[in-house]
Short mmCIF file of C-alpha atoms in Angstrom, two decimals:
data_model
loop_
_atom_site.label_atom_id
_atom_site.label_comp_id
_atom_site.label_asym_id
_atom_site.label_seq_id
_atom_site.Cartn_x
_atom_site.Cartn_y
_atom_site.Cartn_z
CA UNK V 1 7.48 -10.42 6.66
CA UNK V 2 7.37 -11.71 3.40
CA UNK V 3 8.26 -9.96 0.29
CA UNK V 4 5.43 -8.99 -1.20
CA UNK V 5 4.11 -7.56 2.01
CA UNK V 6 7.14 -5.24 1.60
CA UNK V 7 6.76 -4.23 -1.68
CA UNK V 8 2.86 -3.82 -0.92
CA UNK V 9 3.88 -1.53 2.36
CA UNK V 10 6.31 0.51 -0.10
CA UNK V 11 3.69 1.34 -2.34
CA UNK V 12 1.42 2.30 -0.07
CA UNK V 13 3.84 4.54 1.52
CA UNK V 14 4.99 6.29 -1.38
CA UNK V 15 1.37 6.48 -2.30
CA UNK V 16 0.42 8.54 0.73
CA UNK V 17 3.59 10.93 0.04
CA UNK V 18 2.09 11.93 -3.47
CA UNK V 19 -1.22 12.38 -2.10
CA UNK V 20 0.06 15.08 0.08
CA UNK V 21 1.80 16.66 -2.16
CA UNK V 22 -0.82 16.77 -4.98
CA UNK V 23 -3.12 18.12 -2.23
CA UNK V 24 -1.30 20.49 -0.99
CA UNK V 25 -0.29 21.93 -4.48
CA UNK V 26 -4.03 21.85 -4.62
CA UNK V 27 -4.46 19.20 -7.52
CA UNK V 28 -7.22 16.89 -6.74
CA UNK V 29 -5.16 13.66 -8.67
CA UNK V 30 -4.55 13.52 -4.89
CA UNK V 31 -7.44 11.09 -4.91
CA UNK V 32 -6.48 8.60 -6.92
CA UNK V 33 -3.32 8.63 -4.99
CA UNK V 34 -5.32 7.86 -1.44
CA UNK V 35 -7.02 5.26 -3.31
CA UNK V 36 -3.85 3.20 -4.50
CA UNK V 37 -2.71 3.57 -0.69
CA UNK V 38 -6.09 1.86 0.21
CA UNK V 39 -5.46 -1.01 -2.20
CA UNK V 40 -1.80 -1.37 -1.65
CA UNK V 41 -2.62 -1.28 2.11
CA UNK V 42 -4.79 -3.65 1.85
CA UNK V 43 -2.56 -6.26 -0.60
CA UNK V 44 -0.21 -5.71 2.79
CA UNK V 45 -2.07 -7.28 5.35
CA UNK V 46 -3.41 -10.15 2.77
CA UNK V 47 0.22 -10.89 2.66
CA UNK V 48 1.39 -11.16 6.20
CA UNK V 49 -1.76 -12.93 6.97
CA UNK V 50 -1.04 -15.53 4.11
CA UNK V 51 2.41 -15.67 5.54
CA UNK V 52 1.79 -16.24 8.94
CA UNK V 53 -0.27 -19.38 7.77
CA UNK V 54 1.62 -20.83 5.93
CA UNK V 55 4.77 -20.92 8.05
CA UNK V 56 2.81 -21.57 11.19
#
């Protein structure tokens, strides 16, 4: 998996752990936080798909 892809999976990870906690502390910044997993989720699978073609 390439790096990026990583760093891209960590973010979206920690991403989803604040948006539970700001929910369930009831603050709704939890939303921006579920949005930045959506993008970093999505930055994931660009990379391993851009990996996987270029090394075969």
């Amino acid at each position: 998996m390439p790096r990026l892809a990583l760093y891209a999976l960590a973010v979206c990870l920690l991403a989803v752990a604040a948006a539970v906690v700001s929910f369930v502390q009831g603050n709704l910044l939890g939303i921006v936080w579920v949005l930045l997993a959506g993008l970093s989720s999505n930055m994931c699978w660009y990379y391993v798909r851009r990996g996987k073609q270029t090394h075969g």
